[in-house]
Short mmCIF file of C-alpha atoms and ligand atoms in Angstrom, two decimals:
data_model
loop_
_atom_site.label_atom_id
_atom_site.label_comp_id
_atom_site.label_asym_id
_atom_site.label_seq_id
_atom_site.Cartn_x
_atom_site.Cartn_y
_atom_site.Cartn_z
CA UNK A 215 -13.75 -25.58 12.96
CA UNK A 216 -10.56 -24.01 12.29
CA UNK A 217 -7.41 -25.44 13.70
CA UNK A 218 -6.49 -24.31 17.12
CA UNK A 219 -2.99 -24.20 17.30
CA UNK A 220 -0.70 -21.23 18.80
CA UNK A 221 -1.09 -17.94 17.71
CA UNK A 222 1.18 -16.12 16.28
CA UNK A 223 3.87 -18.77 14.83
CA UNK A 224 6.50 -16.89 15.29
CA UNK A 225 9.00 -19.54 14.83
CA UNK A 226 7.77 -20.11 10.78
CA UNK A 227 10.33 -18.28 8.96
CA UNK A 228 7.14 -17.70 6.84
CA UNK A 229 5.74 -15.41 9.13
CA UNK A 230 7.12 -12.32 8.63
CA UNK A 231 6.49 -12.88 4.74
CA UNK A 232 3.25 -11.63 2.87
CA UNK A 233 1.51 -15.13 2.20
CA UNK A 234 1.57 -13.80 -2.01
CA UNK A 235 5.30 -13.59 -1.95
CA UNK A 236 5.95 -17.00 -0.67
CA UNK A 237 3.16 -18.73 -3.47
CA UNK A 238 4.59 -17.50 -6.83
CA UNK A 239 3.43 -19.95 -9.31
CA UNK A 240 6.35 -19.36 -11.78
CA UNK A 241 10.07 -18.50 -11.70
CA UNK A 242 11.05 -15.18 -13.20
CA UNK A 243 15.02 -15.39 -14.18
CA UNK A 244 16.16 -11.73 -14.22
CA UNK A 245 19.26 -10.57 -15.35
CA UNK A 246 20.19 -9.67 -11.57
CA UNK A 247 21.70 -6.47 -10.87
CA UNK A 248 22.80 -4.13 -13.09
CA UNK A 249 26.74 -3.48 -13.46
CA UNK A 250 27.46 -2.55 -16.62
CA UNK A 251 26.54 0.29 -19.00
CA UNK A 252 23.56 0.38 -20.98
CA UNK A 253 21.37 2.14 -23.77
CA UNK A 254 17.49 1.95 -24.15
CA UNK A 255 14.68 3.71 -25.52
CA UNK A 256 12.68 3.44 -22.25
CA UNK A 257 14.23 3.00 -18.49
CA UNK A 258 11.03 2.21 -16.55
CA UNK A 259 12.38 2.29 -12.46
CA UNK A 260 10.30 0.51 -10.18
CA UNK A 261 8.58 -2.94 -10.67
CA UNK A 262 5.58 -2.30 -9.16
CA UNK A 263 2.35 -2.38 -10.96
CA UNK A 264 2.89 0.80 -12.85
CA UNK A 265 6.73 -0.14 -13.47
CA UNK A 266 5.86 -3.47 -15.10
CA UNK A 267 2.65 -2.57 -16.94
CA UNK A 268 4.53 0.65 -18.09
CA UNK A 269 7.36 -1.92 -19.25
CA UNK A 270 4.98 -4.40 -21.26
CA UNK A 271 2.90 -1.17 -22.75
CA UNK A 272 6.11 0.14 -24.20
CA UNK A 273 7.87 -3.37 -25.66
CA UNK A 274 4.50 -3.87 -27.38
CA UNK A 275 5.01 -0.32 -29.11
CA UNK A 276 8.51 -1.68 -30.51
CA UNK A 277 10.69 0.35 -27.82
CA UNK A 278 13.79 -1.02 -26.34
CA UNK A 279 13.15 -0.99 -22.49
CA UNK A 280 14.91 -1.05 -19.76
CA UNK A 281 13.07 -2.30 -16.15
CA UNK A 282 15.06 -1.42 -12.80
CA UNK A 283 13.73 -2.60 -9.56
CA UNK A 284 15.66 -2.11 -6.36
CA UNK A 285 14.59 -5.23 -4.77
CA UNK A 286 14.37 -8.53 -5.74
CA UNK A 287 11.09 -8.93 -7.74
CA UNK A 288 9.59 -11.73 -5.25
CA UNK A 289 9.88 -9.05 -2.87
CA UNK A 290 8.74 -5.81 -4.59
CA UNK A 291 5.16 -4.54 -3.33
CA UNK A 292 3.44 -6.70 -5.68
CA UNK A 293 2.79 -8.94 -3.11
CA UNK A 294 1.96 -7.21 -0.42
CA UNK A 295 -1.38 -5.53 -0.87
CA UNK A 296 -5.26 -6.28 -0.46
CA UNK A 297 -5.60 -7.71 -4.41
CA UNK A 298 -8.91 -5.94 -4.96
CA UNK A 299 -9.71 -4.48 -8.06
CA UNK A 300 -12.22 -1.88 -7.61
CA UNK A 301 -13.18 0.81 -10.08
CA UNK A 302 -13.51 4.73 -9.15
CA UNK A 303 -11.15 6.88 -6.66
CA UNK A 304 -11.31 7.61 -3.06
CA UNK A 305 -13.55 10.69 -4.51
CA UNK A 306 -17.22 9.88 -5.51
CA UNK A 307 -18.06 10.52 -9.55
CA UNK A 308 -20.39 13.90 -8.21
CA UNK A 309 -17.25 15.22 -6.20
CA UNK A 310 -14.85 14.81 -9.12
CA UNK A 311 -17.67 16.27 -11.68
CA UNK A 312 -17.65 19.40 -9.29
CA UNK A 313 -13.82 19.62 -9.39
CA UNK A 314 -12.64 18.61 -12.49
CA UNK A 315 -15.29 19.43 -14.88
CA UNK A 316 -18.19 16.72 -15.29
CA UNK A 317 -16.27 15.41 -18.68
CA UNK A 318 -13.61 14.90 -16.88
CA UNK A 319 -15.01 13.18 -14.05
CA UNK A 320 -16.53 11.12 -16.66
CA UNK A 321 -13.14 10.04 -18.35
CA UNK A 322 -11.66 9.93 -15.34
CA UNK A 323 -14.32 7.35 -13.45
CA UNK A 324 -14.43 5.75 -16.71
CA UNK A 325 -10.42 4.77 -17.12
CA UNK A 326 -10.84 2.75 -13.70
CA UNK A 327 -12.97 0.43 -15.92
CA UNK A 328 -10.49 0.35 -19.06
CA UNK A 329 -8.02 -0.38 -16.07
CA UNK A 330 -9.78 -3.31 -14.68
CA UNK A 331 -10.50 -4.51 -18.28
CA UNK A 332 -6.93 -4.01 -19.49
CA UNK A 333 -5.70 -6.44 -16.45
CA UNK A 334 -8.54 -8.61 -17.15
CA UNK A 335 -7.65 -9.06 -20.72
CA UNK A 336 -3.70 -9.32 -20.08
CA UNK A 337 -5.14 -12.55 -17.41
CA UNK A 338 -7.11 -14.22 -20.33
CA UNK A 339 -4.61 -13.40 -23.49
CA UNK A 340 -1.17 -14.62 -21.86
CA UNK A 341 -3.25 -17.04 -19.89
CA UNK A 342 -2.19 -15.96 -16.67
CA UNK A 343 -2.72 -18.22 -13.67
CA UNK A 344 -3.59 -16.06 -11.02
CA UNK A 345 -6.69 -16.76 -9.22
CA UNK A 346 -9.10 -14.02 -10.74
CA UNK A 347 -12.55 -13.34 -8.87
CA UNK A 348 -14.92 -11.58 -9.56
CA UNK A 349 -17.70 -9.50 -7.32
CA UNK A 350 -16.56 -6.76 -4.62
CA UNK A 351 -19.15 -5.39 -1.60
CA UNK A 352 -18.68 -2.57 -0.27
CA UNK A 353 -20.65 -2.86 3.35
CA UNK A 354 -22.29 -0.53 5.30
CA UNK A 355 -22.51 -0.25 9.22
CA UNK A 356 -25.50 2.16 9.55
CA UNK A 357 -28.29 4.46 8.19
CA UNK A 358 -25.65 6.43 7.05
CA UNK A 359 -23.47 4.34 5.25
CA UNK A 360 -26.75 2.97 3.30
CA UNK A 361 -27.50 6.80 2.49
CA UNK A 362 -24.33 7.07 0.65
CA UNK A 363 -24.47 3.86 -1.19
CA UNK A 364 -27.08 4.73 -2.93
CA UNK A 365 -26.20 7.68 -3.77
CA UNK A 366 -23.44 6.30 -5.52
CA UNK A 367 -25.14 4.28 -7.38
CA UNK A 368 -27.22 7.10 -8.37
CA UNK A 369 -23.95 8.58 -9.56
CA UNK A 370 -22.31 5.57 -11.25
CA UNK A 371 -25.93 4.99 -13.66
CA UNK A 372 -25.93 8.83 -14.36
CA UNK A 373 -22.42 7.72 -16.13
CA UNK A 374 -23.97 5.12 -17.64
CA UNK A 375 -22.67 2.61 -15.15
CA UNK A 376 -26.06 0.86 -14.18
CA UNK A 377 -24.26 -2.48 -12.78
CA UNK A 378 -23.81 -1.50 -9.21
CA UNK A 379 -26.79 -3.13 -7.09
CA UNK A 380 -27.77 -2.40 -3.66
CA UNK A 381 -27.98 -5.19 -1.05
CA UNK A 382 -30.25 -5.12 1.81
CA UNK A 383 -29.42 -6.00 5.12
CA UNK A 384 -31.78 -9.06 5.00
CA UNK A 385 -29.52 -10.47 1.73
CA UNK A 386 -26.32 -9.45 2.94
CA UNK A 387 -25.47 -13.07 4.66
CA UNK A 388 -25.30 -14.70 1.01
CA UNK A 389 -22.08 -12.37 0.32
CA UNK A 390 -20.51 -11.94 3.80
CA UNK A 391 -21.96 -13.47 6.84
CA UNK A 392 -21.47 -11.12 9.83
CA UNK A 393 -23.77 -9.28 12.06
CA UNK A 394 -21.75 -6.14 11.49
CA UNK A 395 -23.19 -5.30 8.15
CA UNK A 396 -26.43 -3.50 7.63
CA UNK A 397 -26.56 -3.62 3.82
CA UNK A 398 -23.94 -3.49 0.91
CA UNK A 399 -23.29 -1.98 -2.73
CA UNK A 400 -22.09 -4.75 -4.66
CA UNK A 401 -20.38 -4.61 -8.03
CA UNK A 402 -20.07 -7.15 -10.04
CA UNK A 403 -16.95 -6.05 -11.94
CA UNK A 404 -14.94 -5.82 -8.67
CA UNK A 405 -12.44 -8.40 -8.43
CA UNK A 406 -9.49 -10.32 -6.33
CA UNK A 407 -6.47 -12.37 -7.84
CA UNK A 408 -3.14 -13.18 -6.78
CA UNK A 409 -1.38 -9.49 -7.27
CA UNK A 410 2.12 -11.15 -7.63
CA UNK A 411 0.94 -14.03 -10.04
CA UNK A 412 -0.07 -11.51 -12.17
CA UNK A 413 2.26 -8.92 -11.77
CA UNK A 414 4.88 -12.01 -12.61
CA UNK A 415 3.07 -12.84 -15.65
CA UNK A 416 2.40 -9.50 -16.96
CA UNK A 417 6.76 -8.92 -16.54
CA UNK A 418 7.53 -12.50 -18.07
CA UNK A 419 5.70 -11.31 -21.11
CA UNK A 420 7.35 -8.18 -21.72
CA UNK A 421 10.34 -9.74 -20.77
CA UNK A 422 9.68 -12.58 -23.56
CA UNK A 423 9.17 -9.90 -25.95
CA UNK A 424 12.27 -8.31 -25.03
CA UNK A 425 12.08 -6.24 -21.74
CA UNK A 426 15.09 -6.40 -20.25
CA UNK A 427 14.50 -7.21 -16.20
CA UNK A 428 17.07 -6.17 -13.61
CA UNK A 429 16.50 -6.54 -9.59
CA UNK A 430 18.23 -5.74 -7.03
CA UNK A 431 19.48 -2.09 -8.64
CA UNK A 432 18.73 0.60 -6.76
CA UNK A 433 18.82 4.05 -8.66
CA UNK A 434 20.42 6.31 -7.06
CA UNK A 435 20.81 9.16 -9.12
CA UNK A 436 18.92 10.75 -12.48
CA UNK A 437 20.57 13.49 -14.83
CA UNK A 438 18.08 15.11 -17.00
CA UNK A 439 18.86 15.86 -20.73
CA UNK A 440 18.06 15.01 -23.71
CA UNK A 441 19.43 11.91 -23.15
CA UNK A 442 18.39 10.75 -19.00
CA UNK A 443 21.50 9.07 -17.62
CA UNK A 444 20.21 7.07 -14.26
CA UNK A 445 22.90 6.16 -12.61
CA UNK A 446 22.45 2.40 -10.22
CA UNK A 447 25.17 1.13 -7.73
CA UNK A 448 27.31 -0.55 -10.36
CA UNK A 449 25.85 0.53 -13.74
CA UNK A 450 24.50 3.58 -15.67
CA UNK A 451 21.49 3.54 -18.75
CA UNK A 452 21.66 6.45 -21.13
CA UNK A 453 17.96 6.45 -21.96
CA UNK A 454 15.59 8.73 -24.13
CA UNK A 455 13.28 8.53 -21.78
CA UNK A 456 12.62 7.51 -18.09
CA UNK A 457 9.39 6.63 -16.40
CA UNK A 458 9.39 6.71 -12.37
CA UNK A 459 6.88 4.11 -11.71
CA UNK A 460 5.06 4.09 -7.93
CA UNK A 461 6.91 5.47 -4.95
CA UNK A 462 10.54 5.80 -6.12
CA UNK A 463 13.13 6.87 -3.64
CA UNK A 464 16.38 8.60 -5.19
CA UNK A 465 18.37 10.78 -3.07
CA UNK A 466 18.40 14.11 -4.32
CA UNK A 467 15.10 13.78 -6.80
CA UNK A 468 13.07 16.56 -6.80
CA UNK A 469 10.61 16.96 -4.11
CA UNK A 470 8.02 14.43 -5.55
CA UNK A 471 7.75 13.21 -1.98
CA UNK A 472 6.38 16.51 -0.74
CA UNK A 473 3.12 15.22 -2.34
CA UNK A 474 2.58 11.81 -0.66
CA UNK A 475 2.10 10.56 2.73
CA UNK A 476 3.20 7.00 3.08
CA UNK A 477 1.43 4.60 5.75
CA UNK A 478 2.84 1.41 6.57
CA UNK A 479 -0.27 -0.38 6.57
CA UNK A 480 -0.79 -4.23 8.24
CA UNK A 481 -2.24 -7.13 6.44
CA UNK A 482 -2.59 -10.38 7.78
CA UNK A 483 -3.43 -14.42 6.33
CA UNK A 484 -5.24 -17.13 8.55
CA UNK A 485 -4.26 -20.68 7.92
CA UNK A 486 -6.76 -22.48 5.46
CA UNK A 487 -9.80 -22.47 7.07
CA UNK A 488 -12.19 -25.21 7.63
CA UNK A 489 -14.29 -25.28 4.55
CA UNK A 490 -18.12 -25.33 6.49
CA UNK A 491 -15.94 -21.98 8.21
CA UNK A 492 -14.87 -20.27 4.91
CA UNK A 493 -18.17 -20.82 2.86
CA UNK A 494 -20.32 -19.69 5.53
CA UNK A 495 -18.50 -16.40 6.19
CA UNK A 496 -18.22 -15.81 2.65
CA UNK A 497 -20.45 -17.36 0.59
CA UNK A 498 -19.65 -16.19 -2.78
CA UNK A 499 -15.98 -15.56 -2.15
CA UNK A 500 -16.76 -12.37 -3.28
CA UNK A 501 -14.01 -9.42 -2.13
CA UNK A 502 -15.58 -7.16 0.50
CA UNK A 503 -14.18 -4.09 1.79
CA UNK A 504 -16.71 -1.87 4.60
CA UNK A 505 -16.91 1.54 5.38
CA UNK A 506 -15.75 1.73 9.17
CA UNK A 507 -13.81 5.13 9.78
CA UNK A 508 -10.94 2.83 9.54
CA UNK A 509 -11.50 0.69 6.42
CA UNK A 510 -11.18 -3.19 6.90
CA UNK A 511 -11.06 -5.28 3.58
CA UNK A 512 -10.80 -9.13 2.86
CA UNK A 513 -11.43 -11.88 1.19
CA UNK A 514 -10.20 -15.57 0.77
CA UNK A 515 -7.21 -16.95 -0.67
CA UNK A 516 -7.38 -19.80 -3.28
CA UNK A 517 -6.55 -22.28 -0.87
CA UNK A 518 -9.16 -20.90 1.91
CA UNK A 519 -7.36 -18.23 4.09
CA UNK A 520 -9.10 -15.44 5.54
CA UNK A 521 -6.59 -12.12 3.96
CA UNK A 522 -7.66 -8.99 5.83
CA UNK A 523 -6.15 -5.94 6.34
CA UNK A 524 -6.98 -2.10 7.91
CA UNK A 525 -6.58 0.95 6.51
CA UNK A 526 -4.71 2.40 9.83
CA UNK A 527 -0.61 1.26 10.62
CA UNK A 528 -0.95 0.48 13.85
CA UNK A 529 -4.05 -1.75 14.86
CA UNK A 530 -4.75 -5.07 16.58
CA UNK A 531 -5.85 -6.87 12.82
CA UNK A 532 -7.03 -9.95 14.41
CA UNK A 533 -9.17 -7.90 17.12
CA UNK A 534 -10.74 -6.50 14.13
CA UNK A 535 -11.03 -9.60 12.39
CA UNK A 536 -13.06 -11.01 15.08
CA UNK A 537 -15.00 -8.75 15.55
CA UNK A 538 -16.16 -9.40 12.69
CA UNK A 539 -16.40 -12.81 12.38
CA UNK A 540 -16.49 -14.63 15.99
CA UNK A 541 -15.91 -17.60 14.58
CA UNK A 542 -12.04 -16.88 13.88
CA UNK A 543 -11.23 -16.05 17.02
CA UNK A 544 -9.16 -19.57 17.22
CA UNK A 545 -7.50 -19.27 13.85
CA UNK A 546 -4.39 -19.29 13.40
CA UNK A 547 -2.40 -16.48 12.17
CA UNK A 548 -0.05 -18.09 9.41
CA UNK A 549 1.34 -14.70 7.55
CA UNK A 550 1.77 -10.89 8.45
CA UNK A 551 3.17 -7.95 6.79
CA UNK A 552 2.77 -4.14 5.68
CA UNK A 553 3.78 -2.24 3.11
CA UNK A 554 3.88 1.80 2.90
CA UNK A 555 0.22 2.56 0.83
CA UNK A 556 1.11 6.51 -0.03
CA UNK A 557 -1.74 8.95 0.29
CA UNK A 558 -2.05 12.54 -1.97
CA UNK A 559 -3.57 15.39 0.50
CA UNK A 560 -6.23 15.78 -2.85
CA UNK A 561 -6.69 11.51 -2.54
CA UNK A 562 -6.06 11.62 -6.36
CA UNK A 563 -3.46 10.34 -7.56
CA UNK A 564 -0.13 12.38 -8.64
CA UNK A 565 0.78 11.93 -12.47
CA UNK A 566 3.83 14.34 -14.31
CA UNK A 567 6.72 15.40 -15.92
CA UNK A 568 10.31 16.05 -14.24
CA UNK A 569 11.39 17.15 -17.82
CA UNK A 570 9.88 16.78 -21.22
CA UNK A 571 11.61 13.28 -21.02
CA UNK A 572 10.88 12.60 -17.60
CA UNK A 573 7.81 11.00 -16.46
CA UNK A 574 6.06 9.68 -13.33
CA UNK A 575 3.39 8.53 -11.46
CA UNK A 576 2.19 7.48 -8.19
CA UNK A 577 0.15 8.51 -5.29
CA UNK A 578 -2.60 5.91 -5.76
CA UNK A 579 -4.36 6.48 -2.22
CA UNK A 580 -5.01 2.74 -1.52
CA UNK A 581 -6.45 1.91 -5.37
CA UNK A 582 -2.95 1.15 -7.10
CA UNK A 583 -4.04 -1.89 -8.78
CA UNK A 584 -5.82 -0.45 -11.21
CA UNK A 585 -4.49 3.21 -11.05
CA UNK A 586 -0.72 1.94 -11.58
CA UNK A 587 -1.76 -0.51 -14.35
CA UNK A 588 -3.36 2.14 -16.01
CA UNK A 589 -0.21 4.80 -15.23
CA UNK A 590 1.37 2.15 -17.01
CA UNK A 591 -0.43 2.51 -20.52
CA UNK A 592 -0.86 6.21 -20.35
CA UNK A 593 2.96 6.73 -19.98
CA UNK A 594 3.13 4.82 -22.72
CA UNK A 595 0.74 6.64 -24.82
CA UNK A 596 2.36 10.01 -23.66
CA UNK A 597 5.89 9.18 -24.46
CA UNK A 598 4.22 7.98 -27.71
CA UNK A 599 2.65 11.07 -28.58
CA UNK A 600 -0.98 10.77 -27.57
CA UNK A 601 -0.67 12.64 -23.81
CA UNK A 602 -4.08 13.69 -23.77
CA UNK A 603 -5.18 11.45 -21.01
CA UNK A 604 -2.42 11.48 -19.12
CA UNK A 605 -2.69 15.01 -18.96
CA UNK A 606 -6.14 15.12 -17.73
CA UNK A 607 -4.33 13.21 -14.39
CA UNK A 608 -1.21 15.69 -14.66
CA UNK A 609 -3.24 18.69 -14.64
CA UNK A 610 -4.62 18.13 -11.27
CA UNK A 611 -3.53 20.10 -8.76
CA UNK A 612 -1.15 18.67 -5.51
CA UNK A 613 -0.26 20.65 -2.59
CA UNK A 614 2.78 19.86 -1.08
CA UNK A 615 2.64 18.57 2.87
CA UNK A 616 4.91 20.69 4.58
CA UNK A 617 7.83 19.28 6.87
CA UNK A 618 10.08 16.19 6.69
CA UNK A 619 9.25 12.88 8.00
CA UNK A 620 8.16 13.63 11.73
CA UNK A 621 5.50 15.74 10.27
CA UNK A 622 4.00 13.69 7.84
CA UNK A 623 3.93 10.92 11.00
CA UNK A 624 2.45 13.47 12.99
CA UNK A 625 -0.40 14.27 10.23
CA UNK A 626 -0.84 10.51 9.82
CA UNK A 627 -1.33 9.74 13.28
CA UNK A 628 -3.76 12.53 13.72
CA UNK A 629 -5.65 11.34 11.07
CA UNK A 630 -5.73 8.11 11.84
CA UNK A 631 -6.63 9.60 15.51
CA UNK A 632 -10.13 11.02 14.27
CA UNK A 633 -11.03 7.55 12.21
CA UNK A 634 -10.51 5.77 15.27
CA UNK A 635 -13.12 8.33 17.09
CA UNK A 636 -15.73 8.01 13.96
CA UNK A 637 -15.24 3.97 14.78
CA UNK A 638 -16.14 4.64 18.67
CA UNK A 639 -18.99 6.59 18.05
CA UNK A 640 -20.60 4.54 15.44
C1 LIG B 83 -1.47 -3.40 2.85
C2 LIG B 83 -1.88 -2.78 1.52
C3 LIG B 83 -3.05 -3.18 0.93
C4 LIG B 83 -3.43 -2.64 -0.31
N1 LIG B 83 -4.57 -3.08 -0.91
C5 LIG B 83 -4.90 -2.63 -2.14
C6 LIG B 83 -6.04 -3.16 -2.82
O1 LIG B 83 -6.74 -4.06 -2.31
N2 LIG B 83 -6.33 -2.65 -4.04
C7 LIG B 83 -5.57 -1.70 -4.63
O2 LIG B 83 -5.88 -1.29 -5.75
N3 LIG B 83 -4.48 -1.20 -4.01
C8 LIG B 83 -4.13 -1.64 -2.80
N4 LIG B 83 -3.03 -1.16 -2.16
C9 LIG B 83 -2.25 -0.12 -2.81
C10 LIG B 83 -1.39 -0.73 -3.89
O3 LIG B 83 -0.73 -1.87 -3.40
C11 LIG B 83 -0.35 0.29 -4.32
O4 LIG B 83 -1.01 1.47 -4.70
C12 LIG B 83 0.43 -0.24 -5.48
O5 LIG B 83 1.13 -1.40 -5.12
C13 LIG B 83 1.37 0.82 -5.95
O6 LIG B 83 2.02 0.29 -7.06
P1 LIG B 83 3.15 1.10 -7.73
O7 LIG B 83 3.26 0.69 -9.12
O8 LIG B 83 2.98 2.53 -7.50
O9 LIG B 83 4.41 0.59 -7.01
P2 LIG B 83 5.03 0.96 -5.62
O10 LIG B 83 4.37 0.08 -4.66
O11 LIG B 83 5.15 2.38 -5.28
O12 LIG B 83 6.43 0.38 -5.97
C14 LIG B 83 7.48 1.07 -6.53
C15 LIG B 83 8.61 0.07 -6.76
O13 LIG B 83 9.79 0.80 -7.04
C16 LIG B 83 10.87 0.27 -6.32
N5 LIG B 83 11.81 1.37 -6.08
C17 LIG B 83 11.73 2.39 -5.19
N6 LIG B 83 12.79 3.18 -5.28
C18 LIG B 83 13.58 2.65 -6.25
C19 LIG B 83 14.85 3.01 -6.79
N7 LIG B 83 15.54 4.06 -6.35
N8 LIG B 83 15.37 2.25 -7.78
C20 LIG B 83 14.71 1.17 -8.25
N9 LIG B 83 13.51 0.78 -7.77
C21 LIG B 83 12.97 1.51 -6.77
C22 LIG B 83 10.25 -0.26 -5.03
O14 LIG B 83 11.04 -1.27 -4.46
C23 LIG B 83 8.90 -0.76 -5.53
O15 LIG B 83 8.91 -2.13 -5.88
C24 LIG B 83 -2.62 -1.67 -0.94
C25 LIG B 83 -1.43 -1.27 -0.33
C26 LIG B 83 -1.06 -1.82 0.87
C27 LIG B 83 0.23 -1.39 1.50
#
């Protein structure tokens, strides 16, 4: 059984941390913050996945480069997200077809698996430790929910994706044991790792071959031109070009926040759990994420934990946990956190150009595992001349959400309103 021991340790000065940022497996040694000035090729801002996979694409292609984060790396949002690697976009292969042409829903759809295979191969060539799994189910509550799992499968094998199986409600115990489920698409290239183990990895390496790493430097300006000056607290970089990597604040940047709408949303990490507890809930260890109005995801840690989170900012996780799985409703609580997951009104994400030497991307709507890793490499192709796919991305259109910050809450909360009423009458 799993321990029963107060809830909620408050006291741990743990708590408050995402369980991934207090289990890095290796020390990065930055060069700190920035006070001093510089000139690169490249100033990538923002460590995030796009930030750092943006910085090892470029070093690899022999530019100088130049990574800025405004926290300290242990801390940057890394570490504080769901881990699952799961191909596709919030819209299904037939809705992009419809929208974006059907060859470039096919590109599109099929990038998401050149993602997942360009993190996979960074793991295995730089040997980095960081807990890979694969196998992802997506579970269904109702008639419904099986309706539309097949018909993405459907959709997937007419792109020549014919992996993606269907499980029936009498198999679905072997990959997640809980009465909730009805049946489940599972594919077998879906993954979960330790997102900061690898995002460390990925930065050592371009660090090793020459990225040069500073934390804890806030931009907090950018002056277009032919050469970009970014301006941090203490320091300036004269660079050819700059990439803004994820959700970059600068005061005074051009309205690229008009597009998103940030959520903070909750995650939370059990203690280790009994072992008869862990393999019976979740056989396979296999990631699973289920298709409740309000999205709950999880799957377990290397070391047993039960990591679940909700696609809504303010919810009771462990009420939703429980349900779930009745057998938690002792365990212990060990870690909590959020982190702002930034939504597009389109739920594609937002790629661009400030200025012929300015690029960006962000807006990942929940999948920026693979979207920023792949932002990554096709900044890096742009800047280097080939900006055809990029540009398939960049020509998508964005509307702006109107209002300042109040508004966007209001929108959120609305939204977030009528999930909670598809949940009730389910
Ligand atoms: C709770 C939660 C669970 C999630 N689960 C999943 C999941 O299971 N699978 C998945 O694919 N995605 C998931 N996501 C989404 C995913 O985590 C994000 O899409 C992804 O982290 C975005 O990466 P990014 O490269 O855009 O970086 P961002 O997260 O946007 O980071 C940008 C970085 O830039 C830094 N920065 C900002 N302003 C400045 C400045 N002025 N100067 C210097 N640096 C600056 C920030 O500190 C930050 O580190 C989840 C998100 C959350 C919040």
């Amino acid at each position: 059984m799993p321990t029963v021991t107060p809830k909620d340790q408050v006291e741990d000065r743990n708590y408050r941390n995402s369980w991934y940022a207090v289990t890095p497996n290796r020390l990065l040694v930055t060069l700190g913050a920035l006070n001093e000035e510089i000139n690169c090729d490249i100033c990538v801002i923002g460590a995030g996945f796009t930030g750092i996979s943006a910085a090892y694409e470029f070093v690899q292609k022999g530019y100088s480069v130049t990574l800025l984060e405004a926290k300290n790396l242990l801390d940057s949002s890394t570490g504080k997200n769901g881990s699952h690697l799961l191909r596709g976009y919030q819209l299904s292969p037939d809705h992009m077809a419809k929208k974006y042409t059907p060859g470039n829903a096919r590109m599109l759809c099929n990038l998401t698996l050149e993602g997942l295979a360009l993190i996979v191969g960074r793991i295995a060539k730089h040997e980095i430790k960081c807990d890979l799994k694969f196998g992802h189910i997506t579970t269904a509550l109702d008639r419904d929910n099986i309706s539309t799992i097949i018909k993405r499968i459907k959709e997937w094998n007419k792109l020549g994706h014919t992996d993606m199986q269907y499980v029936s409600a009498k198999d679905i115990p072997a990959y997640v044991d809980s009465k909730k489920y009805a049946g489940g698409l599972y594919d077998p290239k879906g993954a979960h790792f330790h997102p900061l183990n690898y995002a460390l990895g990925v930065a050592q390496t371009a660090q090793t071959a020459g990225c040069k790493i500073y934390d804890e430097t806030p931009v907090v300006k950018i002056e277009p031109g032919a050469t970009v000056k970014i301006r941090t607290q203490q320091g300036v970089i004269n660079a050819k070009f700059a990439v803004l990597s994820g959700h970059i604040k600068i005061p005074g940047l051009p309205k690229l926040g008009q597009k998103i709408l940030p959520a903070a949303m909750p995650m939370l990490a059990t203690q280790p759990l009994d072992s008869r507890i862990s393999s019976k809930i979740l056989p396979k260890n296999t990631a699973v994420s289920d298709m409740c109005g309000i999205m709950n995801y999880f799957n377990l840690s290397n070391d047993g934990r039960l990591l679940f989170g909700s696609i809504c900012p303010d919810i009771d996780l462990q009420k939703r946990m429980t349900a779930i799985f009745p057998e938690l409703k002792d365990a212990t609580i060990a870690h909590r956190w959020n982190n702002p997951m930034d939504f597009t009104l389109n739920r594609m994400p937002h790629f661009g150009r400030l200025s012929d030497n300015i690029f960006y991307a962000h807006g990942y709507c929940g999948q920026g595992i693979i979207l920023g890793n792949l932002a990554g490499k096709l900044m890096a192709e742009a800047v280097s001349g080939t900006a055809e796919r990029f540009d398939v991305f960049a020509r998508m259109k964005h509307l702006s959400i109107p209002g300042g910050d109040a508004f966007k809450k209001r929108l959120l909360a609305f939204a977030m309103a009528w999930h909670r009423l598809q949940d009730t009458l389910l």
